[in-house]
mmCIF file of C-alpha atoms in Angstrom:
data_model
loop_
_atom_site.group_PDB
_atom_site.id
_atom_site.type_symbol
_atom_site.label_atom_id
_atom_site.label_comp_id
_atom_site.label_asym_id
_atom_site.label_seq_id
_atom_site.Cartn_x
_atom_site.Cartn_y
_atom_site.Cartn_z
ATOM 1 C CA MET A 1 93.933 76.301 57.922
ATOM 2 C CA THR A 2 92.516 78.942 55.574
ATOM 3 C CA ALA A 3 92.145 82.561 56.547
ATOM 4 C CA ASP A 4 88.344 82.620 56.848
ATOM 5 C CA PRO A 5 87.979 79.621 59.210
ATOM 6 C CA PHE A 6 90.837 80.953 61.322
ATOM 7 C CA ALA A 7 89.203 84.363 61.576
ATOM 8 C CA GLN A 8 85.865 82.788 62.459
ATOM 9 C CA LEU A 9 87.456 80.661 65.186
ATOM 10 C CA PHE A 10 89.387 83.627 66.551
ATOM 11 C CA ARG A 11 86.290 85.817 66.773
ATOM 12 C CA SER A 12 84.114 83.162 68.377
ATOM 13 C CA SER A 13 86.340 81.172 70.726
ATOM 14 C CA ALA A 14 88.893 81.536 73.516
ATOM 15 C CA GLU A 15 90.779 78.648 71.910
ATOM 16 C CA LEU A 16 93.080 81.158 70.188
ATOM 17 C CA PHE A 17 94.452 83.047 73.205
ATOM 18 C CA VAL A 18 96.315 86.335 72.761
ATOM 19 C CA GLN A 19 99.139 85.510 75.134
ATOM 20 C CA SER A 20 101.568 88.429 75.009
ATOM 21 C CA LEU A 21 102.523 91.717 73.390
ATOM 22 C CA ASP A 22 105.828 92.636 71.767
ATOM 23 C CA VAL A 23 105.729 96.447 71.826
ATOM 24 C CA ALA A 24 108.909 96.959 69.805
ATOM 25 C CA GLY A 25 107.693 94.672 67.035
ATOM 26 C CA ASP A 26 104.045 95.773 67.360
ATOM 27 C CA ARG A 27 103.012 92.134 67.325
ATOM 28 C CA LEU A 28 101.054 89.665 69.424
ATOM 29 C CA LEU A 29 101.640 86.019 70.260
ATOM 30 C CA VAL A 30 98.591 83.791 69.792
ATOM 31 C CA ALA A 31 98.594 80.396 71.537
ATOM 32 C CA ARG A 32 96.138 77.536 71.106
ATOM 33 C CA MET A 33 94.447 76.728 74.438
ATOM 34 C CA ALA A 34 91.877 74.109 75.402
ATOM 35 C CA GLU A 35 89.351 74.884 78.114
ATOM 36 C CA ALA A 36 91.233 72.511 80.430
ATOM 37 C CA ASP A 37 94.417 74.527 79.835
ATOM 38 C CA TYR A 38 92.740 77.646 81.217
ATOM 39 C CA ALA A 39 91.460 75.690 84.225
ATOM 40 C CA GLY A 40 94.903 74.335 85.025
ATOM 41 C CA ALA A 41 96.907 77.537 84.613
ATOM 42 C CA SER A 42 97.553 79.710 87.656
ATOM 43 C CA PHE A 43 99.336 82.212 85.406
ATOM 44 C CA LEU A 44 98.811 82.682 81.669
ATOM 45 C CA ASP A 45 102.411 83.818 81.244
ATOM 46 C CA GLN A 46 105.487 82.166 79.738
ATOM 47 C CA ARG A 47 104.791 79.041 81.787
ATOM 48 C CA ILE A 48 102.024 78.027 79.368
ATOM 49 C CA LEU A 49 104.378 78.251 76.375
ATOM 50 C CA THR A 50 105.405 74.611 76.431
ATOM 51 C CA GLN A 51 107.191 73.002 73.513
ATOM 52 C CA ASP A 52 104.049 71.196 72.353
ATOM 53 C CA ARG A 53 101.738 74.237 72.415
ATOM 54 C CA PRO A 54 101.073 75.713 68.951
ATOM 55 C CA CYS A 55 101.878 79.450 68.873
ATOM 56 C CA GLN A 56 102.198 82.093 66.163
ATOM 57 C CA TRP A 57 103.085 85.800 66.072
ATOM 58 C CA PHE A 58 100.742 88.250 64.328
ATOM 59 C CA GLY A 59 101.143 91.952 63.668
ATOM 60 C CA TRP A 60 98.733 93.900 65.882
ATOM 61 C CA GLU A 61 97.046 95.567 62.926
ATOM 62 C CA ASP A 62 96.752 92.226 61.110
ATOM 63 C CA LEU A 63 95.081 90.598 64.114
ATOM 64 C CA GLU A 64 92.852 93.629 64.581
ATOM 65 C CA ARG A 65 91.637 93.418 60.972
ATOM 66 C CA LEU A 66 91.138 89.682 61.301
ATOM 67 C CA SER A 67 89.123 89.848 64.518
ATOM 68 C CA GLY A 68 87.178 93.055 64.083
ATOM 69 C CA SER A 69 85.674 94.739 67.128
ATOM 70 C CA LEU A 70 84.520 92.316 69.830
ATOM 71 C CA PRO A 71 82.351 93.180 72.857
ATOM 72 C CA ALA A 72 84.137 93.613 76.190
ATOM 73 C CA THR A 73 81.907 91.436 78.372
ATOM 74 C CA ALA A 74 84.489 89.979 80.786
ATOM 75 C CA ARG A 75 84.271 90.663 84.512
ATOM 76 C CA HIS A 76 87.505 91.369 86.382
ATOM 77 C CA ILE A 77 89.171 90.646 89.719
ATOM 78 C CA PHE A 78 91.559 93.385 90.861
ATOM 79 C CA HIS A 79 93.598 92.969 94.048
ATOM 80 C CA ILE A 80 96.647 94.125 95.998
ATOM 81 C CA GLY A 81 98.548 90.825 95.782
ATOM 82 C CA HIS A 82 98.699 87.840 98.161
ATOM 83 C CA VAL A 83 95.044 88.261 99.152
ATOM 84 C CA GLY A 84 93.399 85.096 97.844
ATOM 85 C CA SER A 85 92.588 86.251 94.320
ATOM 86 C CA THR A 86 93.787 82.992 92.749
ATOM 87 C CA LEU A 87 91.742 80.984 95.242
ATOM 88 C CA ILE A 88 88.590 82.948 94.435
ATOM 89 C CA SER A 89 89.287 82.666 90.706
ATOM 90 C CA ARG A 90 89.635 78.890 91.010
ATOM 91 C CA LEU A 91 86.385 78.612 92.971
ATOM 92 C CA LEU A 92 84.526 80.701 90.390
ATOM 93 C CA GLY A 93 86.138 78.676 87.612
ATOM 94 C CA GLU A 94 84.314 75.598 88.870
ATOM 95 C CA LEU A 95 81.021 77.125 87.740
ATOM 96 C CA PRO A 96 79.950 75.803 84.323
ATOM 97 C CA ASP A 97 79.116 79.280 83.001
ATOM 98 C CA VAL A 98 82.477 80.828 83.999
ATOM 99 C CA LEU A 99 85.776 80.809 82.132
ATOM 100 C CA ALA A 100 88.456 81.822 84.635
ATOM 101 C CA VAL A 101 91.304 83.714 82.937
ATOM 102 C CA ARG A 102 94.209 84.172 85.348
ATOM 103 C CA GLU A 103 96.877 86.869 85.002
ATOM 104 C CA PRO A 104 97.014 87.385 81.226
ATOM 105 C CA VAL A 105 100.336 88.898 80.204
ATOM 106 C CA LEU A 106 98.606 91.089 77.621
ATOM 107 C CA LEU A 107 97.066 93.200 80.398
ATOM 108 C CA ARG A 108 100.434 93.516 82.133
ATOM 109 C CA GLY A 109 101.949 94.958 78.978
ATOM 110 C CA LEU A 110 99.071 97.391 78.541
ATOM 111 C CA ALA A 111 99.326 98.465 82.199
ATOM 112 C CA ASP A 112 103.000 99.292 81.652
ATOM 113 C CA LEU A 113 102.109 101.346 78.580
ATOM 114 C CA ARG A 114 99.330 103.118 80.450
ATOM 115 C CA ARG A 115 101.916 104.787 82.680
ATOM 116 C CA ILE A 116 103.400 106.596 79.692
ATOM 117 C CA ARG A 117 100.103 107.258 77.899
ATOM 118 C CA GLY A 118 100.267 110.717 76.337
ATOM 119 C CA ARG A 119 103.945 111.184 77.172
ATOM 120 C CA PRO A 120 106.491 112.017 74.449
ATOM 121 C CA GLU A 121 108.264 108.671 74.854
ATOM 122 C CA SER A 122 105.118 106.621 74.151
ATOM 123 C CA ALA A 123 105.156 104.788 70.809
ATOM 124 C CA TRP A 124 101.344 104.922 70.768
ATOM 125 C CA SER A 125 99.176 108.025 70.659
ATOM 126 C CA PRO A 126 96.556 108.285 73.432
ATOM 127 C CA GLN A 127 93.872 107.493 70.871
ATOM 128 C CA ARG A 128 95.669 104.355 69.700
ATOM 129 C CA PHE A 129 96.276 103.248 73.284
ATOM 130 C CA ASP A 130 92.603 103.616 74.194
ATOM 131 C CA ALA A 131 91.456 101.813 71.049
ATOM 132 C CA ARG A 132 93.879 98.953 71.622
ATOM 133 C CA VAL A 133 92.852 98.509 75.244
ATOM 134 C CA GLY A 134 89.271 98.151 74.018
ATOM 135 C CA MET A 135 90.386 95.630 71.405
ATOM 136 C CA ALA A 136 92.319 93.608 74.024
ATOM 137 C CA LEU A 137 89.327 93.547 76.383
ATOM 138 C CA GLY A 138 87.247 92.097 73.580
ATOM 139 C CA TRP A 139 89.827 89.385 72.941
ATOM 140 C CA LEU A 140 89.940 88.473 76.641
ATOM 141 C CA SER A 141 86.120 88.287 76.765
ATOM 142 C CA ARG A 142 85.887 85.369 74.333
ATOM 143 C CA THR A 143 84.793 82.022 75.787
ATOM 144 C CA PHE A 144 84.188 78.468 74.594
ATOM 145 C CA ARG A 145 80.376 78.522 74.744
ATOM 146 C CA PRO A 146 77.788 81.265 74.224
ATOM 147 C CA GLU A 147 76.451 80.943 77.771
ATOM 148 C CA GLN A 148 79.938 81.257 79.313
ATOM 149 C CA ARG A 149 81.273 84.513 80.739
ATOM 150 C CA ALA A 150 84.983 85.242 81.211
ATOM 151 C CA ILE A 151 86.175 86.413 84.631
ATOM 152 C CA VAL A 152 89.686 87.815 84.310
ATOM 153 C CA LYS A 153 91.904 87.785 87.387
ATOM 154 C CA ALA A 154 94.495 90.474 86.755
ATOM 155 C CA THR A 155 98.020 90.803 88.126
ATOM 156 C CA SER A 156 98.101 93.269 91.035
ATOM 157 C CA PHE A 157 99.749 96.166 89.184
ATOM 158 C CA VAL A 158 97.194 95.889 86.370
ATOM 159 C CA SER A 159 94.931 97.870 88.715
ATOM 160 C CA ASP A 160 96.590 100.880 87.059
ATOM 161 C CA LEU A 161 94.528 99.927 83.996
ATOM 162 C CA ALA A 162 91.301 99.430 85.959
ATOM 163 C CA PRO A 163 89.790 102.846 85.077
ATOM 164 C CA GLU A 164 89.945 101.989 81.364
ATOM 165 C CA ILE A 165 88.620 98.488 81.983
ATOM 166 C CA LEU A 166 85.744 99.714 84.147
ATOM 167 C CA ALA A 167 84.868 102.271 81.479
ATOM 168 C CA ALA A 168 83.726 99.316 79.345
ATOM 169 C CA GLY A 169 80.845 98.992 81.834
ATOM 170 C CA GLN A 170 81.445 95.534 83.295
ATOM 171 C CA LYS A 171 81.647 94.653 86.977
ATOM 172 C CA ALA A 172 84.743 94.054 89.071
ATOM 173 C CA LEU A 173 85.808 92.645 92.428
ATOM 174 C CA PHE A 174 88.341 94.688 94.438
ATOM 175 C CA LEU A 175 90.119 92.353 96.849
ATOM 176 C CA PHE A 176 92.335 93.457 99.742
ATOM 177 C CA VAL A 177 93.324 92.827 103.353
ATOM 178 C CA LYS A 178 94.071 95.210 106.211
ATOM 179 C CA PRO A 179 97.711 96.220 106.782
ATOM 180 C CA GLU A 180 97.839 94.091 109.929
ATOM 181 C CA SER A 181 97.285 91.014 107.729
ATOM 182 C CA TYR A 182 99.259 92.157 104.698
ATOM 183 C CA LEU A 183 102.477 93.002 106.570
ATOM 184 C CA PRO A 184 103.016 89.576 108.171
ATOM 185 C CA THR A 185 101.835 87.813 104.980
ATOM 186 C CA ILE A 186 104.635 89.345 102.922
ATOM 187 C CA LEU A 187 107.283 89.280 105.644
ATOM 188 C CA ALA A 188 106.619 85.570 106.274
ATOM 189 C CA GLY A 189 107.508 84.316 102.813
ATOM 190 C CA GLU A 190 110.872 84.004 101.086
ATOM 191 C CA ALA A 191 109.219 84.212 97.657
ATOM 192 C CA SER A 192 107.098 87.211 98.613
ATOM 193 C CA MET A 193 110.164 89.029 99.955
ATOM 194 C CA GLN A 194 112.018 88.357 96.685
ATOM 195 C CA GLU A 195 109.008 89.731 94.829
ATOM 196 C CA LEU A 196 109.061 92.753 97.143
ATOM 197 C CA ALA A 197 112.667 93.495 96.167
ATOM 198 C CA VAL A 198 111.759 93.343 92.477
ATOM 199 C CA TRP A 199 108.606 95.472 92.624
ATOM 200 C CA SER A 200 109.424 98.094 95.276
ATOM 201 C CA PRO A 201 111.129 100.561 92.869
ATOM 202 C CA THR A 202 108.175 100.526 90.467
ATOM 203 C CA ARG A 203 105.688 100.739 93.311
ATOM 204 C CA LEU A 204 107.402 103.811 94.694
ATOM 205 C CA LEU A 205 107.293 105.439 91.253
ATOM 206 C CA ARG A 206 103.595 104.616 90.913
ATOM 207 C CA LEU A 207 102.696 105.867 94.389
ATOM 208 C CA HIS A 208 104.687 109.072 93.985
ATOM 209 C CA ALA A 209 102.878 109.717 90.697
ATOM 210 C CA ARG A 210 99.479 109.251 92.387
ATOM 211 C CA ILE A 211 100.115 111.544 95.327
ATOM 212 C CA GLY A 212 101.926 114.144 93.218
ATOM 213 C CA ALA A 213 105.003 114.264 95.462
ATOM 214 C CA GLU A 214 108.257 112.363 96.081
ATOM 215 C CA PRO A 215 108.681 112.243 99.862
ATOM 216 C CA TRP A 216 110.324 108.806 100.202
ATOM 217 C CA ARG A 217 113.654 107.263 99.238
ATOM 218 C CA LEU A 218 113.704 103.516 98.778
ATOM 219 C CA TRP A 219 117.229 103.140 100.142
ATOM 220 C CA GLU A 220 116.087 104.649 103.437
ATOM 221 C CA MET A 221 113.169 102.244 103.899
ATOM 222 C CA SER A 222 113.284 99.124 106.069
ATOM 223 C CA PRO A 223 111.747 95.823 104.873
ATOM 224 C CA GLY A 224 108.580 96.485 106.858
ATOM 225 C CA GLU A 225 108.280 99.972 105.394
ATOM 226 C CA ARG A 226 108.714 98.576 101.882
ATOM 227 C CA VAL A 227 105.904 96.103 102.519
ATOM 228 C CA ALA A 228 103.771 98.994 103.744
ATOM 229 C CA LEU A 229 104.683 100.881 100.567
ATOM 230 C CA GLY A 230 103.402 97.923 98.525
ATOM 231 C CA TRP A 231 100.083 97.955 100.376
ATOM 232 C CA ALA A 232 99.712 101.714 99.974
ATOM 233 C CA CYS A 233 100.619 101.641 96.277
ATOM 234 C CA GLU A 234 98.191 98.881 95.306
ATOM 235 C CA MET A 235 95.377 100.150 97.535
ATOM 236 C CA ALA A 236 95.812 103.651 96.116
ATOM 237 C CA ALA A 237 95.414 102.216 92.612
ATOM 238 C CA LEU A 238 92.169 100.515 93.650
ATOM 239 C CA GLU A 239 90.916 103.648 95.402
ATOM 240 C CA GLU A 240 91.559 105.723 92.295
ATOM 241 C CA ALA A 241 89.779 103.193 90.092
ATOM 242 C CA GLY A 242 86.882 102.854 92.512
ATOM 243 C CA ALA A 243 86.344 106.593 92.596
ATOM 244 C CA GLY A 244 85.461 106.526 88.908
ATOM 245 C CA ALA A 245 83.291 103.404 89.011
ATOM 246 C CA ALA A 246 79.540 103.540 88.631
ATOM 247 C CA GLU A 247 77.384 102.689 91.640
ATOM 248 C CA GLY A 248 77.342 98.929 92.151
ATOM 249 C CA GLN A 249 80.058 98.303 89.581
ATOM 250 C CA ALA A 250 82.876 97.472 92.017
ATOM 251 C CA LEU A 251 82.510 95.079 94.944
ATOM 252 C CA TRP A 252 85.143 95.615 97.657
ATOM 253 C CA MET A 253 85.981 92.563 99.765
ATOM 254 C CA ASP A 254 88.401 91.936 102.617
ATOM 255 C CA PHE A 255 89.891 88.457 102.131
ATOM 256 C CA ASP A 256 89.903 87.842 105.879
ATOM 257 C CA GLY A 257 86.161 88.502 105.798
ATOM 258 C CA PHE A 258 85.862 86.039 102.921
ATOM 259 C CA LEU A 259 87.596 83.347 104.964
ATOM 260 C CA ALA A 260 85.330 84.019 107.955
ATOM 261 C CA ASP A 261 82.297 82.946 105.882
ATOM 262 C CA PRO A 262 83.541 81.585 102.557
ATOM 263 C CA ALA A 263 80.283 80.105 101.274
ATOM 264 C CA ALA A 264 78.270 83.302 101.774
ATOM 265 C CA SER A 265 81.156 85.403 100.436
ATOM 266 C CA LEU A 266 81.535 83.254 97.316
ATOM 267 C CA ALA A 267 77.791 83.442 96.701
ATOM 268 C CA ARG A 268 77.961 87.224 97.040
ATOM 269 C CA ILE A 269 80.799 87.464 94.514
ATOM 270 C CA ALA A 270 78.989 85.174 92.083
ATOM 271 C CA ALA A 271 75.826 87.253 92.390
ATOM 272 C CA HIS A 272 77.827 90.417 91.733
ATOM 273 C CA PHE A 273 79.199 88.821 88.561
ATOM 274 C CA GLU A 274 75.713 87.536 87.635
ATOM 275 C CA ALA A 275 76.935 83.936 87.734
ATOM 276 C CA PRO A 276 74.275 81.508 89.001
ATOM 277 C CA LEU A 277 75.351 79.887 92.279
ATOM 278 C CA ALA A 278 73.005 78.417 94.875
ATOM 279 C CA MET A 279 74.109 78.475 98.513
ATOM 280 C CA GLU A 280 74.270 74.664 98.531
ATOM 281 C CA GLN A 281 76.697 74.781 95.589
ATOM 282 C CA ALA A 282 78.788 77.446 97.299
ATOM 283 C CA GLN A 283 79.004 75.358 100.462
ATOM 284 C CA ALA A 284 80.062 72.320 98.447
ATOM 285 C CA LEU A 285 82.771 74.289 96.649
ATOM 286 C CA VAL A 286 84.322 75.806 99.768
ATOM 287 C CA GLY A 287 84.100 72.416 101.490
ATOM 288 C CA GLY A 288 85.981 70.783 98.627
ATOM 289 C CA PRO A 289 89.678 70.342 97.841
ATOM 290 C CA ILE A 290 90.315 73.830 96.394
ATOM 291 C CA MET A 291 90.185 75.442 99.854
ATOM 292 C CA SER A 292 92.838 73.063 101.186
ATOM 293 C CA ARG A 293 95.404 73.560 98.406
ATOM 294 C CA TYR A 294 97.817 76.382 97.589
ATOM 295 C CA SER A 295 95.962 77.962 94.679
ATOM 296 C CA LYS A 296 99.038 79.114 92.757
ATOM 297 C CA ALA A 297 100.545 75.605 93.016
ATOM 298 C CA PRO A 298 97.695 73.152 93.767
ATOM 299 C CA GLU A 299 100.113 70.274 94.255
ATOM 300 C CA HIS A 300 100.893 71.824 97.671
ATOM 301 C CA GLY A 301 98.533 71.893 100.623
ATOM 302 C CA TYR A 302 97.598 75.246 102.175
ATOM 303 C CA SER A 303 94.493 75.556 104.329
ATOM 304 C CA PRO A 304 92.975 78.606 106.075
ATOM 305 C CA GLN A 305 94.263 77.183 109.364
ATOM 306 C CA LEU A 306 97.814 76.904 107.998
ATOM 307 C CA ARG A 307 97.531 80.530 106.828
ATOM 308 C CA ARG A 308 96.527 81.583 110.355
ATOM 309 C CA ASP A 309 99.469 79.667 111.809
ATOM 310 C CA VAL A 310 101.938 81.249 109.361
ATOM 311 C CA LEU A 311 100.640 84.741 110.114
ATOM 312 C CA ALA A 312 100.811 84.165 113.874
ATOM 313 C CA GLN A 313 104.428 83.024 113.575
ATOM 314 C CA ALA A 314 105.313 86.019 111.388
ATOM 315 C CA ARG A 315 103.732 88.410 113.881
ATOM 316 C CA ARG A 316 106.039 87.003 116.545
ATOM 317 C CA ASP A 317 109.178 86.824 114.414
ATOM 318 C CA GLN A 318 108.728 90.102 112.542
ATOM 319 C CA ALA A 319 107.136 92.261 115.244
ATOM 320 C CA GLY A 320 109.679 95.052 114.813
ATOM 321 C CA GLU A 321 109.304 95.331 111.031
ATOM 322 C CA ILE A 322 105.522 95.102 111.277
ATOM 323 C CA ALA A 323 105.550 98.007 113.726
ATOM 324 C CA ARG A 324 107.788 100.028 111.386
ATOM 325 C CA GLY A 325 105.430 99.384 108.505
ATOM 326 C CA GLN A 326 102.395 100.391 110.525
ATOM 327 C CA ARG A 327 104.072 103.617 111.636
ATOM 328 C CA TRP A 328 105.031 104.410 108.047
ATOM 329 C CA LEU A 329 101.426 103.923 106.892
ATOM 330 C CA ALA A 330 100.014 106.025 109.708
ATOM 331 C CA GLU A 331 102.350 108.921 108.875
ATOM 332 C CA ALA A 332 101.697 108.574 105.132
ATOM 333 C CA GLY A 333 97.965 108.655 105.809
ATOM 334 C CA ARG A 334 98.315 111.857 107.822
ATOM 335 C CA GLN A 335 100.101 113.542 104.922
ATOM 336 C CA TYR A 336 98.291 112.234 101.839
ATOM 337 C CA PRO A 337 94.481 111.983 101.465
ATOM 338 C CA LEU A 338 94.568 109.091 98.976
ATOM 339 C CA ILE A 339 96.463 106.891 101.450
ATOM 340 C CA ALA A 340 94.154 108.075 104.232
ATOM 341 C CA ARG A 341 91.160 106.901 102.171
ATOM 342 C CA ALA A 342 92.742 103.493 101.744
ATOM 343 C CA LEU A 343 93.418 103.212 105.469
ATOM 344 C CA ASP A 344 89.862 104.283 106.277
ATOM 345 C CA ARG A 345 88.457 101.635 103.959
ATOM 346 C CA ALA A 346 90.614 98.959 105.562
ATOM 347 C CA ALA A 347 89.585 100.090 109.049
ATOM 348 C CA GLN A 348 85.920 99.766 108.079
ATOM 349 C CA GLY A 349 86.499 96.133 107.146
ATOM 350 C CA VAL A 350 84.370 96.455 104.006
ATOM 351 C CA HIS A 351 83.001 93.069 103.066
#
């Protein structure tokens, strides 16, 4: 393939997906993806790098020169984790004018770098960081057809990058649940508890940075308190991003409210993203197989009723840890206004 056709394809199509960033080498991995590959992938991470998928590394500056500046037109889904974001992304991905892009690793890498933006240890100047975020948003906005619009479902901690993403002017969905749903959701699952162990140190760092104090020690926190920390950390990130959003730019939605009326909720999200969806189509989608499968692994069944059953069992089995987590949040909210704002929003049941 010659350079000019490659550059033309890269600029015009999501077929050449910028999969990941190697900061030390200042290079990017580009993978060839069909539209069906996007539809099938719950995570656009190393799991898509199968032996038969063509991939090639490019220097960042080389790829930047090749692509030029591209418009950042993608919409985004930000969330606190384990709140139905993959389900909603899959439902939206059924619309012919939507390309659902789930958890691109590129944004994870940029979110990590955002935490050291402007610090002496950053390899990138603030100006280079900002320019490269804009470049990445353009790459993630490419689709397969002119009438298509990308909707990027980010990883939860990528909410740290939401202010920069929202500055591009596009709309976003902020998805959450109340603490009384989040605590049993995480405590109920072996995988979610393993994830909690991995992410709790970073979440504590992020939350301490946001509140400007270091009142907690991870080794002193019970499992329920660590789950509460996760909720507070990710909600605080959304609150901070939402405070800088333009009016009407961010739609907040409680996932439990979504499940109470999924067709109307899906139609509302689609309208927010300016994706055509008639109520009859929304009803057909939520009445179809997607709502009865586990969205991150569709080969497994997982219905709203099964979710209710799992949460009810966790509330019985983990009552003590849930109570500890709720007490921790209440005290944190009394001391720190940002956490209080998050708790107030949850109490309002915004939907």
